[in-house]
Coordinates of C-alpha atoms in Angstrom, one line a residue:
M1 CA -99.4 -121.5 -22.7
R2 CA -100.2 -123.7 -25.7
E3 CA -97.4 -126.1 -24.7
N4 CA -98.9 -126.6 -21.2
W5 CA -102.3 -127.4 -22.7
R6 CA -100.8 -130.1 -24.9
I7 CA -99.0 -131.7 -21.9
K8 CA -102.2 -131.7 -19.8
V9 CA -104.2 -133.2 -22.6
S10 CA -101.5 -135.9 -23.1
V11 CA -101.4 -136.7 -19.4
V12 CA -105.2 -137.0 -19.2
A13 CA -105.3 -139.2 -22.3
G14 CA -102.6 -141.4 -21.0
V15 CA -104.2 -141.9 -17.6
S16 CA -107.6 -142.6 -19.2
A17 CA -106.0 -145.2 -21.5
L18 CA -104.2 -146.8 -18.5
A19 CA -107.4 -146.9 -16.4
F20 CA -109.4 -148.4 -19.3
S21 CA -106.8 -151.1 -20.0
A22 CA -106.6 -152.0 -16.3
L23 CA -110.4 -152.3 -16.2
M24 CA -110.6 -154.5 -19.4
A25 CA -107.6 -156.7 -18.5
A26 CA -108.8 -157.9 -15.1
P27 CA -108.7 -161.7 -15.1
A28 CA -111.6 -163.9 -14.2
V29 CA -111.8 -165.0 -10.6
A30 CA -110.4 -168.5 -10.4
D31 CA -112.8 -169.8 -7.7
E32 CA -116.0 -168.9 -9.7
A33 CA -117.3 -170.2 -13.0
A34 CA -117.4 -167.7 -15.8
D35 CA -120.9 -166.6 -16.9
S36 CA -120.2 -167.9 -20.4
L37 CA -117.4 -170.4 -21.1
Q38 CA -114.4 -169.1 -22.9
E39 CA -112.7 -171.7 -25.1
V40 CA -108.9 -172.1 -24.6
Q41 CA -106.9 -172.6 -27.8
M42 CA -104.4 -175.4 -27.5
P43 CA -101.1 -175.6 -29.3
A44 CA -101.2 -177.8 -32.5
G45 CA -100.3 -181.4 -31.8
V46 CA -101.0 -181.4 -28.1
K47 CA -101.4 -185.0 -26.8
I48 CA -104.4 -185.7 -24.6
V49 CA -103.9 -188.5 -22.1
E50 CA -106.7 -189.9 -20.0
G51 CA -105.6 -190.2 -16.4
L52 CA -105.9 -193.3 -14.3
A53 CA -107.4 -193.7 -10.8
P54 CA -104.5 -193.6 -8.4
V55 CA -104.0 -195.9 -5.4
V56 CA -105.1 -193.3 -2.9
G57 CA -103.1 -193.3 0.3
P58 CA -101.2 -190.9 2.5
D59 CA -99.2 -189.7 -0.6
A60 CA -102.3 -188.4 -2.4
P61 CA -102.7 -184.6 -2.4
S62 CA -105.8 -183.1 -0.9
L63 CA -108.6 -181.6 -3.0
E64 CA -109.4 -179.2 -0.1
P65 CA -108.2 -175.6 -0.9
E66 CA -106.3 -174.9 2.3
A67 CA -105.0 -178.4 3.0
D68 CA -102.3 -178.1 0.3
A69 CA -100.6 -175.0 1.7
P70 CA -97.5 -176.9 2.9
F71 CA -97.1 -178.3 -0.6
S72 CA -96.9 -175.0 -2.4
A73 CA -93.8 -174.0 -4.4
A74 CA -92.8 -171.5 -1.8
A75 CA -92.8 -174.0 1.0
A76 CA -91.0 -176.6 -1.1
A77 CA -88.3 -174.1 -1.9
K78 CA -87.4 -173.7 1.7
A79 CA -86.7 -177.4 2.3
A80 CA -85.9 -180.4 0.2
P81 CA -89.2 -182.1 -0.7
A82 CA -90.0 -185.6 0.3
A83 CA -90.2 -188.1 -2.5
N84 CA -94.0 -188.1 -2.4
T85 CA -94.5 -184.4 -2.3
C86 CA -96.8 -182.9 -4.9
L87 CA -95.1 -179.7 -6.2
G88 CA -96.5 -176.7 -8.0
S89 CA -100.1 -177.1 -6.7
T90 CA -102.2 -175.0 -9.0
A91 CA -106.0 -174.6 -9.1
A92 CA -108.7 -172.9 -11.1
Y93 CA -112.5 -173.3 -11.0
G94 CA -113.3 -177.0 -11.0
S95 CA -109.7 -178.2 -11.5
K96 CA -106.6 -178.7 -9.4
G97 CA -103.2 -180.1 -10.4
C98 CA -99.7 -180.8 -9.1
F99 CA -96.5 -182.6 -10.1
Q100 CA -94.9 -185.5 -8.0
H101 CA -91.2 -185.5 -8.9
N102 CA -90.7 -189.1 -7.7
G103 CA -92.0 -191.0 -10.7
D104 CA -92.9 -187.9 -12.7
I105 CA -96.6 -188.2 -11.9
V106 CA -99.1 -185.5 -12.9
W107 CA -102.1 -185.3 -10.7
A108 CA -105.4 -183.9 -12.0
G109 CA -108.2 -183.3 -9.5
D110 CA -111.9 -182.5 -10.3
T111 CA -113.5 -180.2 -7.8
Q112 CA -116.8 -179.2 -9.4
K113 CA -119.9 -181.2 -10.4
D114 CA -120.5 -179.4 -13.7
G115 CA -120.3 -182.2 -16.3
M116 CA -116.8 -181.3 -17.3
S117 CA -113.4 -182.8 -16.5
A118 CA -110.3 -181.5 -14.9
A119 CA -107.4 -180.9 -17.2
V120 CA -103.8 -180.4 -16.4
G121 CA -101.5 -179.4 -19.3
V122 CA -97.8 -180.1 -18.9
Y123 CA -95.1 -178.0 -20.7
T124 CA -91.4 -178.4 -20.5
D125 CA -88.5 -176.0 -20.8
Y126 CA -86.6 -178.3 -23.2
G127 CA -88.9 -178.6 -26.2
R128 CA -90.9 -181.8 -25.4
A129 CA -94.4 -181.6 -26.9
A130 CA -97.1 -180.4 -24.6
E131 CA -99.4 -183.0 -23.1
V132 CA -102.7 -182.7 -21.2
C133 CA -103.8 -185.1 -18.4
I134 CA -107.6 -185.4 -18.3
N135 CA -109.5 -186.6 -15.2
K136 CA -112.7 -188.3 -16.4
L137 CA -113.4 -190.0 -13.1
G138 CA -115.9 -187.5 -11.8
V139 CA -116.1 -184.8 -9.1
N140 CA -114.0 -185.1 -5.9
T141 CA -111.5 -187.6 -7.5
W142 CA -107.9 -187.5 -8.6
A143 CA -106.5 -189.0 -11.8
T144 CA -102.8 -189.5 -12.5
C145 CA -100.7 -189.6 -15.6
N146 CA -97.3 -191.2 -15.2
K147 CA -94.8 -189.6 -17.4
D148 CA -91.0 -189.7 -17.9
Y149 CA -89.4 -186.3 -18.1
R150 CA -85.8 -185.4 -18.4
E151 CA -84.3 -185.1 -14.9
T152 CA -82.4 -181.9 -15.8
G153 CA -85.5 -180.2 -17.1
N154 CA -88.4 -178.2 -15.6
V155 CA -92.2 -178.6 -16.1
R156 CA -95.0 -176.0 -15.9
L157 CA -98.6 -176.9 -15.2
R158 CA -101.7 -175.3 -16.8
V159 CA -105.0 -176.2 -15.1
F160 CA -108.4 -175.7 -16.7
R161 CA -111.6 -177.6 -17.7
Y162 CA -112.3 -180.1 -20.5
D163 CA -115.5 -181.0 -22.2
G164 CA -115.3 -184.6 -23.4
D165 CA -118.4 -184.2 -25.6
T166 CA -116.9 -181.5 -27.7
G167 CA -113.2 -182.2 -27.1
K168 CA -112.6 -178.5 -26.2
F169 CA -110.8 -176.8 -23.2
Y170 CA -112.3 -173.9 -21.3
Q171 CA -111.2 -171.1 -18.9
P172 CA -110.8 -170.1 -16.2
E173 CA -107.3 -171.4 -16.2
S174 CA -104.2 -171.1 -14.0
W175 CA -100.5 -171.6 -14.5
S176 CA -97.9 -172.9 -12.1
G177 CA -94.3 -171.6 -12.0
W178 CA -91.5 -173.8 -13.3
I179 CA -91.1 -177.0 -11.3
P180 CA -87.8 -178.9 -11.4
V181 CA -88.3 -182.5 -12.5
D182 CA -85.8 -183.7 -10.0
G183 CA -87.7 -181.9 -7.2
K184 CA -84.6 -179.8 -6.2
Y185 CA -85.3 -176.1 -6.0

């Protein structure tokens, strides 16, 4: 009898702990601003690069949320992407980013008028130092950072906000999956 009681107490304690951890670990909604900004700690030595205004044409990705659906990683995996396709489209509150494999161009889009800039961090799977492309051009604009990554490597994007006055990065943030630099999934 005493053994059954211990099992029941253990099960109740385990379920309670699991429910509490699920409640506390819920991520912030990416489409809404957090009530108070949460600073993001960046790796030591991360290089910050100010993006340039691109020549906007038919190759430019859209800042509209639903317009980039054909450029998602899942869609790109089904067919060989065109040279101008922006892969790994990733968004969080106020920021959007993607990677154009033809030319190794990182796109950073600012989607909120909040006094902050869009930031797209780029990480590689082969040890190159992380870099962050910052869009200081204002809301509803794209900025590009032209890089040169190893063609046999992969990149991963991290999208979040940047406060140029303090030099700090803020959540909410979002990560892409690994994107092949050569564009071949």
